[in-house]
Amino acid sequence: MKAVVVNCTLKASPEPSNTEQLARVVTSALEERGVTVTWFRLADLAIDHGVETSLSDQDQWPTVHDAIVAADILVIATPTWVGRPASYAQQALERLDAMISETRDDGQPLALGKVAGVVVTGNEDGAHHVISEISGGLVDIGFTIPGQAWTYWNRGPGPGPQYRETEEGHDWSRETGRTMADRLVEVSRALATAGV
Amino acid sequence: MKAVVVNCTLKASPEPSNTEQLARVVTSALEERGVTVTWFRLADLAIDHGVETSLSDQDQWPTVHDAIVAADILVIATPTWVGRPASYAQQALERLDAMISETRDDGQPLALGKVAGVVVTGNEDGAHHVISEISGGLVDIGFTIPGQAWTYWNRGPGPGPQYRETEEGHDWSRETGRTMADRLVEVSRALATAGV
Amino acid sequence: MKAVVVNCTLKASPEPSNTEQLARVVTSALEERGVTVTWFRLADLAIDHGVETSLSDQDQWPTVHDAIVAADILVIATPTWVGRPASYAQQALERLDAMISETRDDGQPLALGKVAGVVVTGNEDGAHHVISEISGGLVDIGFTIPGQAWTYWNRGPGPGPQYRETEEGHDWSRETGRTMADRLVEVSRALATAGV
Amino acid sequence: MKAVVVNCTLKASPEPSNTEQLARVVTSALEERGVTVTWFRLADLAIDHGVETSLSDQDQWPTVHDAIVAADILVIATPTWVGRPASYAQQALERLDAMISETRDDGQPLALGKVAGVVVTGNEDGAHHVISEISGGLVDIGFTIPGQAWTYWNRGPGPGPQYRETEEGHDWSRETGRTMADRLVEVSRALATAGV
């Protein structure tokens, strides 16, 4: 079983990513369950704006696209900015939009049979909305969202520390992250067995 | 296989419900696939406000709750008001919230293994948002949302006719509704076979 | 200057309302600035479902409606349930929807010239979204939303204490609440002076 | 009085922008009322990702930022993708986030006293949500949103023509756009007179 993580932090490497750190809880749990994980950090890549799979010679989205097509599980990991998904997350949805009209050999959309989940960090409130926005977009495109296939972390009210700056609340986010990995694996396996 | 439809129209019977009419496209397709369908129209019932399963002697939510617990598939059907899900849809999410802490014999949340989808009508724009809001809430509670498990109808821009007042766009909504039924049945069957 | 607060807690009196407690920070600051405040707690009233101003003999919305029409400032105060505005808040938007077609003597919508803000509490994440949902709906109907006309309180991640159960974070929410009162009063006064 | 339009189409010049075309209805009405309008099309500029005003030597956001600081009115114009604001709109909110801590001589946030509105086009449903998302973000940052300060255009249900490809519904969107210009000008003038 293969998973792809798309990290939508606004910060390029080598700056540390809070979002990556929480997503690693999920990917460690996935790896313990035998899943191979491939990471993409959009801020490190040249990603064109648009709604097609390939847009220019420099555009590196096709590599991300092909990895998602080859995978069973997609994890979108994003920070929260102004209470909403990071701009890279919306850019990923826009590029994934092209998959609605890409079909498998059986004529079904490419995303059918794939499952997806969401990881959210923030230094302020917004995670439930971010999860709904991204899950709603992915369902539109054809991904299946298993129940409880999300985890999040923030502190409130008002601006506060970042994930890496405190240990508060990490236990809850980690436990929820491990549950997320369970749900992704069990629903992915069920769909594969049933030939969905 | 059993399905429950919760119709969140603001209008009590016998007023005709546009939302019911579009949802019948989905339930007809479910019935063709051997699914037994039970309907609830919240405007015809006495539903208390709150976040527990049983709230008073007059409260009729427990009947809806028990039918959902016994079902494999949940369909939330709602009109769009001020661009958002009808108040009855949010009321249903609030009551379903109690299911997070209700567990099966194996200790897992009651909603695991169940799938859900959304039907939306409107005399104005808003359906994508309504689908995301309800899907996001249901994923929180533990339901799995199959890819493309939604259909909607509206006309725009600005206020326009209701579903029953025109034939425009019905073909698209019906085809999408039949796809929704396919997705609900195939993912529900996959989860049941896998014992999720 | 007159203000109306619509408290959307799901709990009827005499149960204490966390949302009321945070909203009192805002109304105290409004009263210090000479504003007369009228409160409505929807859970204590019989509010019909629908999108017209008057729906039945028992319906108590017309009293709320008339107070809003007579007021300069509207405050919607709501808890967060499943990451979204309480069902009473959506019910209030649905009833306010009728005001789009109610006009003043000069032919303009009744809500023009009125300002509005949002108070949110929660035992979990969701406030930014709740503020956007309600503000967006009110702008649709014709209310003006002054910058920073909101305050919120919650703790995260995951479920946590209620507002009345801890002092954590209250300072931030109170300061934000007093800023909200300033914004509501100064923009309301500016619109009145300009005859908007 | 000065206005800035930030066009968030994903397409760079010289490709025609549907969103620009609808926004021109609003800016023509603004110009008729004596407002000077400056346009930015983010797809034509090099805009860094991040939440500060200036991020690199190539970053062209500072020019946009300075024009917004000098203006009285901000119009965010965006297409709808996967039911949500275009990624450039979220990128603009992220960059504007820095304005929360930038203050005027009187110590108040830079956005206070400024008004903002939203123009939305789409080949599918989503405008109400896009308006709420952007309005909610701008209120967070300190902009005032006048009642009815929005217009939108789309056709549904399902994917359909683009704004430039049909005349259907244009009358409604144009009339709403002219109302938007009225609201922006009258509230901006009221705030200026009152010294907000």
Short mmCIF file of C-alpha atoms in Angstrom, two decimals, chain D:
data_model
loop_
_atom_site.label_atom_id
_atom_site.label_comp_id
_atom_site.label_asym_id
_atom_site.label_seq_id
_atom_site.Cartn_x
_atom_site.Cartn_y
_atom_site.Cartn_z
CA MET D 1 -11.47 58.37 -2.98
CA LYS D 2 -9.21 55.52 -4.12
CA ALA D 3 -9.98 51.85 -4.76
CA VAL D 4 -7.71 48.86 -5.38
CA VAL D 5 -8.90 45.75 -7.22
CA VAL D 6 -6.97 42.53 -6.65
CA ASN D 7 -7.89 40.12 -9.46
CA CYS D 8 -7.19 36.52 -8.39
CA THR D 9 -7.77 34.77 -11.72
CA LEU D 10 -5.37 31.86 -12.22
CA LYS D 11 -4.66 33.03 -15.80
CA ALA D 12 -1.86 35.49 -16.64
CA SER D 13 -2.30 38.23 -19.26
CA PRO D 14 -3.04 38.41 -22.12
CA GLU D 15 -5.57 35.61 -21.55
CA PRO D 16 -9.00 37.21 -21.03
CA SER D 17 -10.27 37.07 -17.43
CA ASN D 18 -13.98 36.45 -16.78
CA THR D 19 -13.48 37.77 -13.28
CA GLU D 20 -12.00 41.03 -14.58
CA GLN D 21 -14.97 41.44 -16.87
CA LEU D 22 -17.51 41.26 -14.03
CA ALA D 23 -15.30 43.38 -11.75
CA ARG D 24 -15.29 46.08 -14.44
CA VAL D 25 -19.02 46.54 -13.84
CA VAL D 26 -18.16 47.48 -10.27
CA THR D 27 -15.16 49.68 -11.11
CA SER D 28 -17.09 51.55 -13.83
CA ALA D 29 -19.74 52.35 -11.22
CA LEU D 30 -17.02 53.38 -8.76
CA GLU D 31 -15.43 55.66 -11.37
CA GLU D 32 -18.80 57.24 -12.13
CA ARG D 33 -18.90 58.11 -8.42
CA GLY D 34 -15.46 59.79 -8.62
CA VAL D 35 -13.31 56.93 -7.34
CA THR D 36 -9.84 56.35 -8.82
CA VAL D 37 -9.25 52.63 -9.41
CA THR D 38 -5.93 50.75 -9.47
CA TRP D 39 -5.85 47.16 -10.73
CA PHE D 40 -3.53 44.28 -9.81
CA ARG D 41 -3.71 40.88 -11.46
CA LEU D 42 -1.75 38.56 -9.19
CA ALA D 43 -1.06 36.01 -11.96
CA ASP D 44 0.99 38.71 -13.73
CA LEU D 45 3.14 39.44 -10.67
CA ALA D 46 5.74 37.54 -8.66
CA ILE D 47 4.01 37.06 -5.30
CA ASP D 48 5.93 35.16 -2.63
CA HIS D 49 4.17 32.80 -0.22
CA GLY D 50 4.18 33.87 3.41
CA VAL D 51 2.56 36.10 6.01
CA GLU D 52 4.82 39.14 6.00
CA THR D 53 4.60 42.28 3.90
CA SER D 54 8.01 41.92 2.24
CA LEU D 55 9.59 38.53 1.68
CA SER D 56 12.33 38.75 -0.98
CA ASP D 57 13.92 41.05 -3.53
CA GLN D 58 11.76 39.69 -6.37
CA ASP D 59 8.54 39.76 -4.34
CA GLN D 60 6.07 42.23 -5.89
CA TRP D 61 3.51 42.11 -3.07
CA PRO D 62 4.90 45.30 -1.43
CA THR D 63 3.57 47.32 -4.39
CA VAL D 64 0.11 45.82 -3.93
CA HIS D 65 0.35 46.34 -0.16
CA ASP D 66 1.30 50.01 -0.51
CA ALA D 67 -1.57 50.67 -2.92
CA ILE D 68 -4.03 49.05 -0.49
CA VAL D 69 -2.63 51.12 2.39
CA ALA D 70 -3.12 54.30 0.31
CA ALA D 71 -6.66 53.29 -0.74
CA ASP D 72 -10.07 53.64 0.89
CA ILE D 73 -11.71 50.67 -0.84
CA LEU D 74 -10.46 47.13 -1.53
CA VAL D 75 -12.16 44.82 -4.01
CA ILE D 76 -11.11 41.18 -4.09
CA ALA D 77 -12.22 39.63 -7.40
CA THR D 78 -11.83 35.88 -7.75
CA PRO D 79 -12.98 32.88 -9.72
CA THR D 80 -14.41 29.84 -7.95
CA TRP D 81 -12.36 26.63 -8.11
CA VAL D 82 -13.58 23.36 -6.56
CA GLY D 83 -16.25 25.51 -4.88
CA ARG D 84 -13.71 27.76 -3.10
CA PRO D 85 -11.77 31.02 -3.57
CA ALA D 86 -8.86 30.78 -6.03
CA SER D 87 -5.47 30.07 -4.45
CA TYR D 88 -4.38 33.64 -5.24
CA ALA D 89 -7.21 34.97 -3.05
CA GLN D 90 -5.99 32.93 -0.09
CA GLN D 91 -2.44 34.05 -0.88
CA ALA D 92 -3.63 37.68 -0.74
CA LEU D 93 -5.29 37.07 2.66
CA GLU D 94 -2.05 35.52 3.92
CA ARG D 95 -0.05 38.57 2.85
CA LEU D 96 -2.70 40.96 4.23
CA ASP D 97 -2.44 39.12 7.56
CA ALA D 98 0.70 41.18 8.23
CA MET D 99 -1.45 44.33 8.30
CA ILE D 100 -2.97 43.24 11.65
CA SER D 101 0.23 44.37 13.34
CA GLU D 102 0.88 47.43 11.16
CA THR D 103 -0.59 50.53 12.78
CA ARG D 104 -1.54 54.07 11.84
CA ASP D 105 -0.19 57.14 13.66
CA ASP D 106 -3.06 56.81 16.15
CA GLY D 107 -2.02 53.26 17.01
CA GLN D 108 -5.01 51.64 15.25
CA PRO D 109 -4.61 48.82 12.69
CA LEU D 110 -3.97 50.06 9.14
CA ALA D 111 -7.14 48.46 7.75
CA LEU D 112 -9.51 50.34 10.08
CA GLY D 113 -11.45 52.93 8.17
CA LYS D 114 -11.09 50.96 4.95
CA VAL D 115 -14.00 49.11 3.35
CA ALA D 116 -13.91 45.99 1.18
CA GLY D 117 -16.12 43.91 -1.10
CA VAL D 118 -15.97 40.73 -3.15
CA VAL D 119 -16.63 39.89 -6.84
CA VAL D 120 -16.99 36.21 -7.77
CA THR D 121 -17.32 34.35 -11.05
CA GLY D 122 -17.48 30.65 -11.69
CA ASN D 123 -18.48 28.05 -14.19
CA GLU D 124 -20.11 26.29 -11.24
CA ASP D 125 -21.77 26.89 -7.86
CA GLY D 126 -19.80 28.34 -4.94
CA ALA D 127 -20.12 32.14 -4.85
CA HIS D 128 -21.85 32.60 -1.49
CA HIS D 129 -19.12 30.56 0.16
CA VAL D 130 -16.34 32.47 -1.60
CA ILE D 131 -17.87 35.77 -0.46
CA SER D 132 -18.11 34.54 3.15
CA GLU D 133 -14.55 33.19 3.17
CA ILE D 134 -13.00 36.39 1.87
CA SER D 135 -15.25 38.76 3.83
CA GLY D 136 -14.58 36.78 7.01
CA GLY D 137 -10.82 36.98 6.45
CA LEU D 138 -10.91 40.70 5.73
CA VAL D 139 -13.03 41.46 8.85
CA ASP D 140 -10.41 39.54 10.85
CA ILE D 141 -7.73 41.87 9.49
CA GLY D 142 -9.76 45.01 10.21
CA PHE D 143 -11.61 45.93 6.99
CA THR D 144 -15.29 46.89 7.23
CA ILE D 145 -17.65 45.01 4.89
CA PRO D 146 -20.67 47.11 3.88
CA GLY D 147 -23.98 45.28 3.53
CA GLN D 148 -24.47 43.89 0.00
CA ALA D 149 -20.87 44.73 -0.98
CA TRP D 150 -20.61 41.79 -3.34
CA THR D 151 -21.71 40.53 -6.72
CA TYR D 152 -21.35 37.16 -8.35
CA TRP D 153 -22.11 35.20 -11.48
CA ASN D 154 -22.31 31.49 -12.22
CA ARG D 155 -24.69 29.01 -13.83
CA GLY D 156 -25.71 25.65 -12.54
CA PRO D 157 -26.10 22.95 -11.65
CA GLY D 158 -22.85 21.31 -12.67
CA PRO D 159 -20.12 22.82 -14.82
CA GLY D 160 -21.37 25.33 -17.38
CA PRO D 161 -20.32 28.21 -19.58
CA GLN D 162 -18.00 30.95 -18.37
CA TYR D 163 -19.11 34.56 -17.90
CA ARG D 164 -17.77 35.67 -21.27
CA GLU D 165 -19.45 32.78 -23.08
CA THR D 166 -23.08 33.68 -22.41
CA GLU D 167 -25.27 36.66 -21.61
CA GLU D 168 -27.54 34.67 -19.25
CA GLY D 169 -27.84 36.20 -15.81
CA HIS D 170 -25.56 39.16 -16.59
CA ASP D 171 -28.34 41.67 -15.83
CA TRP D 172 -28.70 40.45 -12.27
CA SER D 173 -24.93 40.39 -11.68
CA ARG D 174 -24.53 43.88 -13.14
CA GLU D 175 -27.31 45.38 -11.06
CA THR D 176 -25.89 43.72 -7.94
CA GLY D 177 -22.44 45.03 -8.92
CA ARG D 178 -23.72 48.59 -9.17
CA THR D 179 -25.38 48.24 -5.74
CA MET D 180 -22.01 47.00 -4.43
CA ALA D 181 -20.31 50.16 -5.73
CA ASP D 182 -22.95 52.33 -4.00
CA ARG D 183 -22.46 50.54 -0.68
CA LEU D 184 -18.65 50.75 -0.86
CA VAL D 185 -18.72 54.48 -1.60
CA GLU D 186 -21.35 55.47 0.95
CA VAL D 187 -19.83 53.50 3.83
CA SER D 188 -16.30 54.61 2.92
CA ARG D 189 -17.44 58.23 2.90
CA ALA D 190 -19.27 57.79 6.22
CA LEU D 191 -16.15 56.33 7.87
CA ALA D 192 -13.94 59.10 6.46
CA THR D 193 -16.29 61.84 7.66
CA ALA D 194 -16.47 60.29 11.10
CA GLY D 195 -12.68 59.95 11.24
CA VAL D 196 -12.84 56.16 11.85
#
